[in-house]
Amino acid sequence: MPALPAVSVIMPVLDEERHLRSSVRHILEQEYDGELEVVIALGPSADRTDEIAAELVREDPRVHTVPNPTGRTPAALNAAIKASRHPVVVRVDGHGMLSPDYIATAVRLLEETGAQNVGGIMHAEGENDWEHAVAAAMTSKIGVGNAAFHTGGEAGPAETVYLGVFRRAALEQQGGYNEEFIRAQDWELNFRIREAGGLIWFSPELKVQYRPRPSVRALAKQYKDYGRWRHVVARYHQGSINLRYLAPPAAVCAIAAGVVVGAALTPLGFVVPAGYVAAIVAGSVPAGRGLPLKARLQIPVALATMHMSWGFGFLTSPRSLARKVIASRRPAVHTAA
């Protein structure tokens, strides 16, 4: 039986003192018999992240760190790729927890499918009532539509996947991540891989536990950034937009219009925002099954925060940002015949 390929796990981290140690432990305890290394790219954190990372380096020779002075995720990923050595590259975030057989399953899928990148489900799990509510919202169709990496689905080719397990050759061929994409850098890299003829593969066998943002404010910022950068992607590649992405900005516009009409002309205008509130309250009931009452009561707040923040970010995304990103466009690099 041939030896299993050696694996490099790359981690971009910034202000991750709460979860970093647990995330790295989930990597080092993988049920995988091949060689393994972890490369942590350290941004300018304001908490104990660097101290914890240094402890991890001292405790296990498989763990290494590299600096990422910009703090930007794509720059961190490129720095970690450059510092790593092995033919399979696994991306993990500082608040992601790999399932025990994640790497073994991903390596098998790379071999079976011939894909350049495989990925699976972003399985949100909370540690308190608010985080349980956010996790329920993030894994429900009323929260994220039909996104397979949130809600699950059948294995098959995909436009993009959560995080990703790559063949190093594909990363090096495409020159790594485009560092102008502060968000959505995974989508842009996978777009180039697909343009070059490579396969991106989604499988529900792959699961990463994800820790949601710990407050309404943090969740709002996260989803505003998501919406802002999804509009950049839409301008970068016009064929990438669909109704799921247009739903939140449409809801923001409709609710704003309803409030204005209701306040200025007729109370009938308030039917629109009232209808939205009724819809998310009703949708939160199945999403919250099995959760404590305090968590269930917060699901509508999480849903509204996600929808409104995403929609606001999408609507206010400046064209100048898209122009800057488009100017940095990297053509897909095809393998020489």
mmCIF file of C-alpha atoms in Angstrom:
data_model
loop_
_atom_site.group_PDB
_atom_site.id
_atom_site.type_symbol
_atom_site.label_atom_id
_atom_site.label_comp_id
_atom_site.label_asym_id
_atom_site.label_seq_id
_atom_site.Cartn_x
_atom_site.Cartn_y
_atom_site.Cartn_z
ATOM 1 C CA MET A 1 0.000 0.000 0.000
ATOM 2 C CA PRO A 2 1.533 3.379 -0.996
ATOM 3 C CA ALA A 3 2.453 5.808 1.772
ATOM 4 C CA LEU A 4 -0.045 8.540 2.548
ATOM 5 C CA PRO A 5 0.944 11.997 1.299
ATOM 6 C CA ALA A 6 2.369 14.441 3.818
ATOM 7 C CA VAL A 7 -0.003 17.272 4.727
ATOM 8 C CA SER A 8 0.526 20.935 5.587
ATOM 9 C CA VAL A 9 -2.229 22.677 7.537
ATOM 10 C CA ILE A 10 -2.217 26.464 7.125
ATOM 11 C CA MET A 11 -3.986 28.770 9.574
ATOM 12 C CA PRO A 12 -4.511 32.547 9.219
ATOM 13 C CA VAL A 13 -5.151 33.887 12.727
ATOM 14 C CA LEU A 14 -5.972 37.261 14.242
ATOM 15 C CA ASP A 15 -7.353 37.754 17.760
ATOM 16 C CA GLU A 16 -8.082 34.051 18.195
ATOM 17 C CA GLU A 17 -7.072 33.512 21.841
ATOM 18 C CA ARG A 18 -10.451 31.993 22.618
ATOM 19 C CA HIS A 19 -10.278 29.096 20.151
ATOM 20 C CA LEU A 20 -6.720 28.746 18.794
ATOM 21 C CA ARG A 21 -5.472 26.073 21.189
ATOM 22 C CA SER A 22 -8.547 23.913 20.675
ATOM 23 C CA SER A 23 -8.395 24.369 16.904
ATOM 24 C CA VAL A 24 -4.749 23.256 16.753
ATOM 25 C CA ARG A 25 -5.488 20.317 19.063
ATOM 26 C CA HIS A 26 -8.171 19.126 16.639
ATOM 27 C CA ILE A 27 -5.512 19.175 13.894
ATOM 28 C CA LEU A 28 -2.751 17.419 15.814
ATOM 29 C CA GLU A 29 -5.143 14.679 16.971
ATOM 30 C CA GLN A 30 -6.294 13.810 13.438
ATOM 31 C CA GLU A 31 -6.762 10.128 12.619
ATOM 32 C CA TYR A 32 -4.190 10.318 9.839
ATOM 33 C CA ASP A 33 -1.053 8.217 9.500
ATOM 34 C CA GLY A 34 0.812 10.503 7.104
ATOM 35 C CA GLU A 35 3.279 13.223 8.070
ATOM 36 C CA LEU A 36 1.674 16.432 9.318
ATOM 37 C CA GLU A 37 2.740 20.031 9.954
ATOM 38 C CA VAL A 38 0.818 23.126 11.073
ATOM 39 C CA VAL A 39 1.830 26.613 9.912
ATOM 40 C CA ILE A 40 0.131 29.491 11.764
ATOM 41 C CA ALA A 41 0.290 32.918 10.099
ATOM 42 C CA LEU A 42 0.104 35.492 12.900
ATOM 43 C CA GLY A 43 -1.600 38.814 12.286
ATOM 44 C CA PRO A 44 -1.201 41.812 14.639
ATOM 45 C CA SER A 45 -3.507 40.503 17.381
ATOM 46 C CA ALA A 46 -4.552 42.602 20.349
ATOM 47 C CA ASP A 47 -5.101 39.603 22.621
ATOM 48 C CA ARG A 48 -3.021 36.583 23.730
ATOM 49 C CA THR A 49 -3.025 34.871 20.321
ATOM 50 C CA ASP A 50 0.751 35.252 19.782
ATOM 51 C CA GLU A 51 1.518 33.978 23.297
ATOM 52 C CA ILE A 52 -0.686 30.919 22.798
ATOM 53 C CA ALA A 53 0.876 30.252 19.396
ATOM 54 C CA ALA A 54 4.357 30.393 20.928
ATOM 55 C CA GLU A 55 3.293 27.874 23.571
ATOM 56 C CA LEU A 56 1.990 25.551 20.851
ATOM 57 C CA VAL A 57 5.320 25.767 18.996
ATOM 58 C CA ARG A 58 7.221 24.841 22.163
ATOM 59 C CA GLU A 59 4.876 21.958 22.921
ATOM 60 C CA ASP A 60 4.901 20.252 19.504
ATOM 61 C CA PRO A 61 7.643 20.338 16.830
ATOM 62 C CA ARG A 62 5.014 19.982 14.104
ATOM 63 C CA VAL A 63 3.728 23.508 14.781
ATOM 64 C CA HIS A 64 5.400 26.570 13.214
ATOM 65 C CA THR A 65 4.531 30.252 12.890
ATOM 66 C CA VAL A 66 5.123 32.942 10.280
ATOM 67 C CA PRO A 67 4.393 36.681 10.554
ATOM 68 C CA ASN A 68 1.525 38.367 8.730
ATOM 69 C CA PRO A 69 2.016 42.061 9.522
ATOM 70 C CA THR A 70 -0.882 43.184 7.288
ATOM 71 C CA GLY A 71 -3.439 41.148 9.207
ATOM 72 C CA ARG A 72 -5.187 40.342 5.936
ATOM 73 C CA THR A 73 -6.425 36.797 5.463
ATOM 74 C CA PRO A 74 -5.175 36.219 1.878
ATOM 75 C CA ALA A 75 -1.716 37.549 2.771
ATOM 76 C CA ALA A 76 -1.655 35.203 5.775
ATOM 77 C CA LEU A 77 -2.624 32.252 3.597
ATOM 78 C CA ASN A 78 0.079 33.017 1.028
ATOM 79 C CA ALA A 79 2.720 33.426 3.742
ATOM 80 C CA ALA A 80 1.737 30.098 5.300
ATOM 81 C CA ILE A 81 1.719 28.328 1.926
ATOM 82 C CA LYS A 82 5.206 29.656 1.199
ATOM 83 C CA ALA A 83 6.478 28.465 4.599
ATOM 84 C CA SER A 84 4.884 25.011 4.323
ATOM 85 C CA ARG A 85 6.403 21.977 2.603
ATOM 86 C CA HIS A 86 3.972 19.214 1.826
ATOM 87 C CA PRO A 87 2.008 18.197 -1.321
ATOM 88 C CA VAL A 88 -1.455 18.471 0.287
ATOM 89 C CA VAL A 89 -2.441 21.820 1.829
ATOM 90 C CA VAL A 90 -5.357 22.069 4.267
ATOM 91 C CA ARG A 91 -6.814 25.464 5.139
ATOM 92 C CA VAL A 92 -8.207 25.868 8.664
ATOM 93 C CA ASP A 93 -9.273 29.048 10.442
ATOM 94 C CA GLY A 94 -8.377 29.809 14.040
ATOM 95 C CA HIS A 95 -11.954 29.158 15.177
ATOM 96 C CA GLY A 96 -12.492 26.004 13.100
ATOM 97 C CA MET A 97 -12.475 22.520 14.624
ATOM 98 C CA LEU A 98 -11.764 19.640 12.231
ATOM 99 C CA SER A 99 -13.686 16.405 12.639
ATOM 100 C CA PRO A 100 -11.323 13.540 13.627
ATOM 101 C CA ASP A 101 -11.154 11.967 10.157
ATOM 102 C CA TYR A 102 -11.257 15.226 8.166
ATOM 103 C CA ILE A 103 -7.762 15.052 6.676
ATOM 104 C CA ALA A 104 -7.904 11.314 5.953
ATOM 105 C CA THR A 105 -11.265 11.727 4.211
ATOM 106 C CA ALA A 106 -10.088 14.761 2.227
ATOM 107 C CA VAL A 107 -6.943 12.974 1.008
ATOM 108 C CA ARG A 108 -9.067 10.017 -0.068
ATOM 109 C CA LEU A 109 -11.472 12.303 -1.936
ATOM 110 C CA LEU A 110 -8.622 14.065 -3.735
ATOM 111 C CA GLU A 111 -7.476 10.685 -4.990
ATOM 112 C CA GLU A 112 -10.943 9.363 -5.855
ATOM 113 C CA THR A 113 -12.228 12.460 -7.653
ATOM 114 C CA GLY A 114 -9.042 13.861 -9.170
ATOM 115 C CA ALA A 115 -10.106 17.267 -7.798
ATOM 116 C CA GLN A 116 -7.706 20.110 -7.179
ATOM 117 C CA ASN A 117 -9.615 21.190 -4.078
ATOM 118 C CA VAL A 118 -12.165 19.433 -1.863
ATOM 119 C CA GLY A 119 -14.264 20.865 0.942
ATOM 120 C CA GLY A 120 -17.373 20.220 2.974
ATOM 121 C CA ILE A 121 -19.742 21.601 5.576
ATOM 122 C CA MET A 122 -19.226 24.650 7.767
ATOM 123 C CA HIS A 123 -20.950 23.130 10.806
ATOM 124 C CA ALA A 124 -21.749 26.021 13.148
ATOM 125 C CA GLU A 125 -21.890 25.122 16.848
ATOM 126 C CA GLY A 126 -22.280 27.546 19.738
ATOM 127 C CA GLU A 127 -21.021 27.565 23.300
ATOM 128 C CA ASN A 128 -23.719 29.807 24.847
ATOM 129 C CA ASP A 129 -27.332 30.777 24.103
ATOM 130 C CA TRP A 130 -26.471 33.555 21.642
ATOM 131 C CA GLU A 131 -23.999 31.407 19.736
ATOM 132 C CA HIS A 132 -26.490 28.520 19.659
ATOM 133 C CA ALA A 133 -28.997 30.937 18.104
ATOM 134 C CA VAL A 134 -26.499 32.119 15.484
ATOM 135 C CA ALA A 135 -25.513 28.531 14.699
ATOM 136 C CA ALA A 136 -29.164 27.606 14.163
ATOM 137 C CA ALA A 137 -29.620 30.617 11.878
ATOM 138 C CA MET A 138 -26.474 29.798 9.906
ATOM 139 C CA THR A 139 -27.512 26.202 9.271
ATOM 140 C CA SER A 140 -31.118 26.936 8.282
ATOM 141 C CA LYS A 141 -32.370 27.638 4.774
ATOM 142 C CA ILE A 142 -34.197 30.756 5.954
ATOM 143 C CA GLY A 143 -30.822 32.045 7.112
ATOM 144 C CA VAL A 144 -28.509 31.162 4.212
ATOM 145 C CA GLY A 145 -30.741 29.812 1.446
ATOM 146 C CA ASN A 146 -29.580 26.648 -0.309
ATOM 147 C CA ALA A 147 -25.833 27.039 0.318
ATOM 148 C CA ALA A 148 -24.649 23.423 0.497
ATOM 149 C CA PHE A 149 -21.622 24.154 2.687
ATOM 150 C CA HIS A 150 -23.993 25.536 5.345
ATOM 151 C CA THR A 151 -26.988 23.227 5.063
ATOM 152 C CA GLY A 152 -25.513 20.070 3.495
ATOM 153 C CA GLY A 153 -26.251 18.369 0.207
ATOM 154 C CA GLU A 154 -25.052 15.689 -2.167
ATOM 155 C CA ALA A 155 -21.405 15.298 -3.115
ATOM 156 C CA GLY A 156 -20.418 16.725 -6.469
ATOM 157 C CA PRO A 157 -18.640 19.486 -8.399
ATOM 158 C CA ALA A 158 -19.008 22.967 -6.889
ATOM 159 C CA GLU A 159 -18.131 26.579 -7.664
ATOM 160 C CA THR A 160 -16.386 26.929 -4.324
ATOM 161 C CA VAL A 161 -16.135 25.136 -0.976
ATOM 162 C CA TYR A 162 -15.631 26.079 2.647
ATOM 163 C CA LEU A 163 -11.919 26.414 3.519
ATOM 164 C CA GLY A 164 -10.569 23.673 1.248
ATOM 165 C CA VAL A 165 -8.003 20.887 0.994
ATOM 166 C CA PHE A 166 -5.784 21.574 -2.018
ATOM 167 C CA ARG A 167 -3.165 19.915 -4.100
ATOM 168 C CA ARG A 168 -0.114 22.142 -3.631
ATOM 169 C CA ALA A 169 0.542 21.975 -7.367
ATOM 170 C CA ALA A 170 -2.797 23.749 -8.003
ATOM 171 C CA LEU A 171 -2.005 26.511 -5.508
ATOM 172 C CA GLU A 172 1.459 27.065 -6.934
ATOM 173 C CA GLN A 173 0.185 26.940 -10.511
ATOM 174 C CA GLN A 174 -2.299 29.751 -9.792
ATOM 175 C CA GLY A 175 0.153 31.795 -7.716
ATOM 176 C CA GLY A 176 -1.822 31.442 -4.495
ATOM 177 C CA TYR A 177 -4.540 33.781 -3.297
ATOM 178 C CA ASN A 178 -5.216 37.220 -4.778
ATOM 179 C CA GLU A 179 -4.387 39.497 -1.846
ATOM 180 C CA GLU A 180 -6.754 42.254 -3.001
ATOM 181 C CA PHE A 181 -9.680 39.997 -2.031
ATOM 182 C CA ILE A 182 -9.889 40.788 1.683
ATOM 183 C CA ARG A 183 -12.999 38.586 1.730
ATOM 184 C CA ALA A 184 -14.216 36.020 -0.837
ATOM 185 C CA GLN A 185 -10.610 35.055 -1.611
ATOM 186 C CA ASP A 186 -11.632 31.375 -1.610
ATOM 187 C CA TRP A 187 -14.226 31.972 -4.312
ATOM 188 C CA GLU A 188 -11.760 33.912 -6.477
ATOM 189 C CA LEU A 189 -9.020 31.273 -6.221
ATOM 190 C CA ASN A 190 -11.465 28.456 -6.940
ATOM 191 C CA PHE A 191 -12.746 30.441 -9.929
ATOM 192 C CA ARG A 192 -9.230 30.503 -11.396
ATOM 193 C CA ILE A 193 -8.711 26.807 -10.678
ATOM 194 C CA ARG A 194 -11.968 26.005 -12.484
ATOM 195 C CA GLU A 195 -11.084 28.300 -15.396
ATOM 196 C CA ALA A 196 -7.850 26.343 -15.781
ATOM 197 C CA GLY A 197 -9.849 23.114 -16.055
ATOM 198 C CA GLY A 198 -9.522 21.963 -12.438
ATOM 199 C CA LEU A 199 -12.295 20.348 -10.412
ATOM 200 C CA ILE A 200 -13.619 21.743 -7.117
ATOM 201 C CA TRP A 201 -15.452 19.035 -5.158
ATOM 202 C CA PHE A 202 -17.985 19.366 -2.333
ATOM 203 C CA SER A 203 -18.608 16.427 -0.003
ATOM 204 C CA PRO A 204 -20.811 16.294 3.101
ATOM 205 C CA GLU A 205 -18.333 13.739 4.474
ATOM 206 C CA LEU A 206 -16.081 16.683 5.328
ATOM 207 C CA LYS A 207 -17.189 18.669 8.338
ATOM 208 C CA VAL A 208 -15.564 21.547 10.225
ATOM 209 C CA GLN A 209 -17.066 22.775 13.480
ATOM 210 C CA TYR A 210 -17.332 26.549 13.328
ATOM 211 C CA ARG A 211 -17.666 28.885 16.315
ATOM 212 C CA PRO A 212 -20.055 31.783 15.558
ATOM 213 C CA ARG A 213 -19.351 35.420 16.347
ATOM 214 C CA PRO A 214 -19.943 36.137 20.060
ATOM 215 C CA SER A 215 -22.135 39.277 19.792
ATOM 216 C CA VAL A 216 -24.714 41.016 17.616
ATOM 217 C CA ARG A 217 -22.164 43.671 16.709
ATOM 218 C CA ALA A 218 -19.540 41.121 15.629
ATOM 219 C CA LEU A 219 -22.102 39.156 13.622
ATOM 220 C CA ALA A 220 -23.321 42.339 11.921
ATOM 221 C CA LYS A 221 -19.776 43.299 10.905
ATOM 222 C CA GLN A 222 -19.111 39.788 9.592
ATOM 223 C CA TYR A 223 -22.213 39.745 7.405
ATOM 224 C CA LYS A 224 -21.821 43.338 6.252
ATOM 225 C CA ASP A 225 -18.358 42.370 4.998
ATOM 226 C CA TYR A 226 -19.795 39.256 3.345
ATOM 227 C CA GLY A 227 -22.350 41.345 1.461
ATOM 228 C CA ARG A 228 -19.840 44.034 0.549
ATOM 229 C CA TRP A 229 -17.436 41.521 -0.949
ATOM 230 C CA ARG A 230 -20.145 39.447 -2.637
ATOM 231 C CA HIS A 231 -21.031 42.547 -4.658
ATOM 232 C CA VAL A 232 -17.362 42.883 -5.562
ATOM 233 C CA VAL A 233 -17.451 39.276 -6.790
ATOM 234 C CA ALA A 234 -20.622 40.012 -8.790
ATOM 235 C CA ARG A 235 -18.895 42.919 -10.514
ATOM 236 C CA TYR A 236 -15.707 40.891 -10.980
ATOM 237 C CA HIS A 237 -17.600 38.001 -12.558
ATOM 238 C CA GLN A 238 -21.102 38.990 -13.681
ATOM 239 C CA GLY A 239 -22.233 35.423 -14.236
ATOM 240 C CA SER A 240 -21.811 34.552 -10.547
ATOM 241 C CA ILE A 241 -24.925 36.254 -9.148
ATOM 242 C CA ASN A 242 -28.189 34.428 -8.369
ATOM 243 C CA LEU A 243 -31.451 35.029 -6.527
ATOM 244 C CA ARG A 244 -30.048 33.807 -3.209
ATOM 245 C CA TYR A 245 -27.534 36.652 -3.222
ATOM 246 C CA LEU A 246 -30.121 39.243 -4.245
ATOM 247 C CA ALA A 247 -32.650 38.325 -1.535
ATOM 248 C CA PRO A 248 -31.026 40.243 1.380
ATOM 249 C CA PRO A 249 -30.511 43.563 -0.489
ATOM 250 C CA ALA A 250 -34.050 43.272 -1.868
ATOM 251 C CA ALA A 251 -35.352 42.745 1.678
ATOM 252 C CA VAL A 252 -33.449 45.789 2.967
ATOM 253 C CA CYS A 253 -34.884 47.985 0.189
ATOM 254 C CA ALA A 254 -38.419 46.657 0.665
ATOM 255 C CA ILE A 255 -38.357 47.127 4.441
ATOM 256 C CA ALA A 256 -36.890 50.635 4.157
ATOM 257 C CA ALA A 257 -39.508 51.584 1.575
ATOM 258 C CA GLY A 258 -42.279 50.115 3.742
ATOM 259 C CA VAL A 259 -41.180 52.116 6.767
ATOM 260 C CA VAL A 260 -41.001 55.362 4.751
ATOM 261 C CA VAL A 261 -44.413 54.786 3.168
ATOM 262 C CA GLY A 262 -45.888 53.776 6.506
ATOM 263 C CA ALA A 263 -44.561 56.860 8.272
ATOM 264 C CA ALA A 264 -45.243 59.389 5.505
ATOM 265 C CA LEU A 265 -48.308 58.165 3.604
ATOM 266 C CA THR A 266 -50.289 55.225 4.952
ATOM 267 C CA PRO A 267 -49.959 52.659 7.743
ATOM 268 C CA LEU A 268 -50.323 49.982 5.063
ATOM 269 C CA GLY A 269 -46.619 50.527 4.341
ATOM 270 C CA PHE A 270 -45.787 48.829 7.621
ATOM 271 C CA VAL A 271 -47.193 45.568 6.229
ATOM 272 C CA VAL A 272 -43.818 44.870 4.565
ATOM 273 C CA PRO A 273 -41.568 45.095 7.657
ATOM 274 C CA ALA A 274 -44.260 43.382 9.743
ATOM 275 C CA GLY A 275 -44.430 40.574 7.205
ATOM 276 C CA TYR A 276 -40.644 40.162 7.332
ATOM 277 C CA VAL A 277 -40.675 39.974 11.138
ATOM 278 C CA ALA A 278 -43.467 37.389 11.028
ATOM 279 C CA ALA A 279 -41.530 35.336 8.476
ATOM 280 C CA ILE A 280 -38.298 35.166 10.469
ATOM 281 C CA VAL A 281 -40.180 34.421 13.698
ATOM 282 C CA ALA A 282 -41.999 31.562 11.973
ATOM 283 C CA GLY A 283 -38.775 30.334 10.346
ATOM 284 C CA SER A 284 -36.959 30.353 13.659
ATOM 285 C CA VAL A 285 -39.324 27.743 15.122
ATOM 286 C CA PRO A 286 -38.031 24.734 13.134
ATOM 287 C CA ALA A 287 -34.488 26.137 13.226
ATOM 288 C CA GLY A 288 -34.526 26.190 17.022
ATOM 289 C CA ARG A 289 -35.787 22.684 17.717
ATOM 290 C CA GLY A 290 -33.928 21.115 20.611
ATOM 291 C CA LEU A 291 -32.374 24.366 21.838
ATOM 292 C CA PRO A 292 -32.960 26.052 25.217
ATOM 293 C CA LEU A 293 -35.725 28.673 25.294
ATOM 294 C CA LYS A 294 -33.275 31.596 25.635
ATOM 295 C CA ALA A 295 -31.442 30.449 22.506
ATOM 296 C CA ARG A 296 -34.687 29.958 20.534
ATOM 297 C CA LEU A 297 -35.848 33.464 21.420
ATOM 298 C CA GLN A 298 -32.643 34.953 19.981
ATOM 299 C CA ILE A 299 -32.809 33.203 16.591
ATOM 300 C CA PRO A 300 -34.984 35.942 14.989
ATOM 301 C CA VAL A 301 -32.431 38.530 16.132
ATOM 302 C CA ALA A 302 -29.611 36.512 14.578
ATOM 303 C CA LEU A 303 -31.561 36.051 11.325
ATOM 304 C CA ALA A 304 -32.427 39.743 11.043
ATOM 305 C CA THR A 305 -28.826 40.733 11.816
ATOM 306 C CA MET A 306 -27.496 38.408 9.116
ATOM 307 C CA HIS A 307 -30.038 39.434 6.460
ATOM 308 C CA MET A 308 -29.977 43.193 7.055
ATOM 309 C CA SER A 309 -26.198 43.426 7.476
ATOM 310 C CA TRP A 310 -25.515 41.329 4.370
ATOM 311 C CA GLY A 311 -28.021 43.346 2.349
ATOM 312 C CA PHE A 312 -26.655 46.677 3.592
ATOM 313 C CA GLY A 313 -23.098 45.610 2.798
ATOM 314 C CA PHE A 314 -24.115 44.532 -0.693
ATOM 315 C CA LEU A 315 -25.975 47.773 -1.423
ATOM 316 C CA THR A 316 -23.205 50.050 -0.124
ATOM 317 C CA SER A 317 -20.246 48.179 -1.663
ATOM 318 C CA PRO A 318 -18.321 50.886 -3.558
ATOM 319 C CA ARG A 319 -17.587 50.516 -7.252
ATOM 320 C CA SER A 320 -14.068 51.787 -6.542
ATOM 321 C CA LEU A 321 -13.361 48.649 -4.514
ATOM 322 C CA ALA A 322 -14.513 46.444 -7.375
ATOM 323 C CA ARG A 323 -12.431 48.444 -9.870
ATOM 324 C CA LYS A 324 -9.339 47.985 -7.681
ATOM 325 C CA VAL A 325 -9.944 44.241 -7.443
ATOM 326 C CA ILE A 326 -10.683 43.886 -11.163
ATOM 327 C CA ALA A 327 -7.433 45.712 -11.942
ATOM 328 C CA SER A 328 -5.600 43.028 -9.924
ATOM 329 C CA ARG A 329 -7.272 40.221 -11.875
ATOM 330 C CA ARG A 330 -5.016 37.234 -12.393
ATOM 331 C CA PRO A 331 -5.719 35.103 -15.434
ATOM 332 C CA ALA A 332 -6.103 31.398 -14.787
ATOM 333 C CA VAL A 333 -2.847 29.555 -15.437
ATOM 334 C CA HIS A 334 -3.277 26.424 -17.532
ATOM 335 C CA THR A 335 -0.908 23.483 -17.320
ATOM 336 C CA ALA A 336 1.437 23.391 -20.301
ATOM 337 C CA ALA A 337 0.515 20.734 -22.834
#
